[in-house]
Amino acid sequence: MYPIKINQIRINQNINQNQNRNVNTINNQKVTFEALLQKEVHKNHNLKFSKHALERLEERKIELTTQEVDKLNNAITKAAEKGIKETLIIMDNKAFIASVPNRTVITAATDKQLKENVFTNIDGAIFA
């Protein structure tokens, strides 16, 4: 009797597995594997600002528009494609140092702070 019950259980499990294939339930909503993958891919393309960068933005009264944030994001993507690890991004009258693998802006400055400054520990620069 045991082998028959085990086989029946396996058959039932396989039927249920085939019905739910490539579909996960999150918060009682069905989500496909493709949707989860796309979410993770886009999650890794989000631009972040370090605490230091946020302090510099506030201290130096640098305000960024959504278009400028998009430009920074695109610049970091281009830097990643070229294998750059730490980049200087020049955009209009602003400069940003960013960690490319972390997709994080480390610091920010305006043209007033840029005069006679030297940037070290970067392996690439991008004009956005």
C-alpha positions as CSV (number, residue, x, y, z in Angstrom):
1,M,0.0,0.0,0.0
2,Y,2.8,2.5,0.7
3,P,4.2,2.6,-2.8
4,I,0.8,3.4,-4.2
5,K,0.3,6.3,-1.8
6,I,3.7,7.7,-2.5
7,N,3.2,7.5,-6.2
8,Q,-0.2,9.2,-5.9
9,I,1.4,12.0,-3.8
10,R,4.1,12.4,-6.4
11,I,1.6,12.6,-9.2
12,N,-0.4,15.2,-7.3
13,Q,2.7,17.2,-6.6
14,N,3.7,17.1,-10.2
15,I,0.3,18.2,-11.4
16,N,0.4,21.2,-8.9
17,Q,3.9,22.0,-10.0
18,N,3.0,22.2,-13.6
19,Q,0.0,24.4,-12.9
20,N,2.1,26.9,-11.1
21,R,5.2,26.7,-13.2
22,N,7.1,30.0,-13.5
23,V,4.6,31.8,-11.3
24,N,5.2,32.9,-7.7
25,T,2.7,34.4,-5.3
26,I,3.7,37.7,-3.7
27,N,1.1,39.4,-1.5
28,N,-1.5,37.2,-3.0
29,Q,-0.7,38.4,-6.5
30,K,0.7,36.1,-9.2
31,V,4.0,37.3,-10.5
32,T,5.9,35.6,-13.4
33,F,9.6,34.9,-13.3
34,E,10.1,37.4,-16.1
35,A,8.5,40.2,-14.1
36,L,10.7,39.4,-11.0
37,L,13.8,39.3,-13.2
38,Q,12.9,42.7,-14.8
39,K,12.3,44.2,-11.4
40,E,15.8,43.0,-10.2
41,V,17.5,44.2,-13.3
42,H,15.9,47.7,-12.9
43,K,16.7,47.7,-9.2
44,N,20.4,47.3,-10.0
45,H,20.2,50.4,-12.3
46,N,18.9,52.7,-9.6
47,L,21.2,55.6,-8.8
48,K,22.0,56.1,-5.1
49,F,23.6,59.0,-3.3
50,S,26.0,58.4,-0.3
51,K,25.4,60.3,2.9
52,H,28.4,62.4,2.1
53,A,27.0,63.3,-1.3
54,L,23.7,64.2,0.2
55,E,25.4,66.5,2.7
56,R,27.4,68.2,-0.1
57,L,24.3,68.7,-2.3
58,E,22.6,70.4,0.6
59,E,25.6,72.3,1.8
60,R,26.4,73.6,-1.7
61,K,22.8,74.2,-2.5
62,I,22.9,71.9,-5.5
63,E,19.5,70.9,-6.7
64,L,19.0,68.2,-9.3
65,T,16.1,67.8,-11.7
66,T,14.8,64.4,-12.8
67,Q,16.5,65.0,-16.1
68,E,19.8,65.6,-14.4
69,V,19.4,62.4,-12.3
70,D,18.6,60.5,-15.5
71,K,21.8,62.0,-17.1
72,L,23.8,60.8,-14.0
73,N,22.3,57.4,-14.2
74,N,23.1,57.1,-18.0
75,A,26.6,58.4,-17.4
76,I,27.2,55.6,-14.8
77,T,25.8,53.0,-17.2
78,K,28.2,54.2,-19.9
79,A,31.1,54.1,-17.4
80,A,30.2,50.6,-16.4
81,E,30.2,49.5,-20.1
82,K,33.7,50.9,-20.4
83,G,34.9,49.1,-17.3
84,I,35.4,52.3,-15.2
85,K,35.2,51.8,-11.4
86,E,35.4,55.3,-10.1
87,T,34.3,58.1,-12.4
88,L,34.2,61.9,-12.5
89,I,31.0,63.1,-14.2
90,I,30.9,66.6,-15.5
91,M,27.4,67.9,-16.1
92,D,26.8,71.6,-16.9
93,N,28.4,73.5,-14.1
94,K,28.4,70.5,-11.7
95,A,30.9,67.7,-11.0
96,F,30.2,64.4,-9.4
97,I,32.4,61.5,-8.3
98,A,30.7,58.2,-8.5
99,S,31.4,54.5,-7.6
100,V,30.3,52.7,-10.8
101,P,29.9,49.2,-9.4
102,N,27.8,50.5,-6.5
103,R,26.0,53.0,-8.8
104,T,26.5,55.5,-6.0
105,V,27.3,59.2,-6.2
106,I,30.0,59.8,-3.6
107,T,30.4,63.6,-3.7
108,A,29.2,66.6,-5.7
109,A,30.5,70.1,-6.4
110,T,29.7,73.2,-8.5
111,D,32.0,75.2,-10.7
112,K,32.8,77.4,-7.7
113,Q,34.3,74.5,-5.8
114,L,36.0,73.1,-8.9
115,K,38.6,75.8,-9.5
116,E,42.1,74.6,-8.8
117,N,40.8,71.3,-7.5
118,V,42.5,68.0,-8.2
119,F,40.5,64.8,-8.5
120,T,42.2,61.6,-7.5
121,N,41.3,57.9,-7.4
122,I,39.3,58.0,-10.5
123,D,39.9,55.9,-13.6
124,G,37.6,57.7,-16.0
125,A,35.6,60.9,-16.7
126,I,32.4,61.4,-18.5
127,F,30.8,64.6,-19.8
128,A,27.0,64.3,-19.4
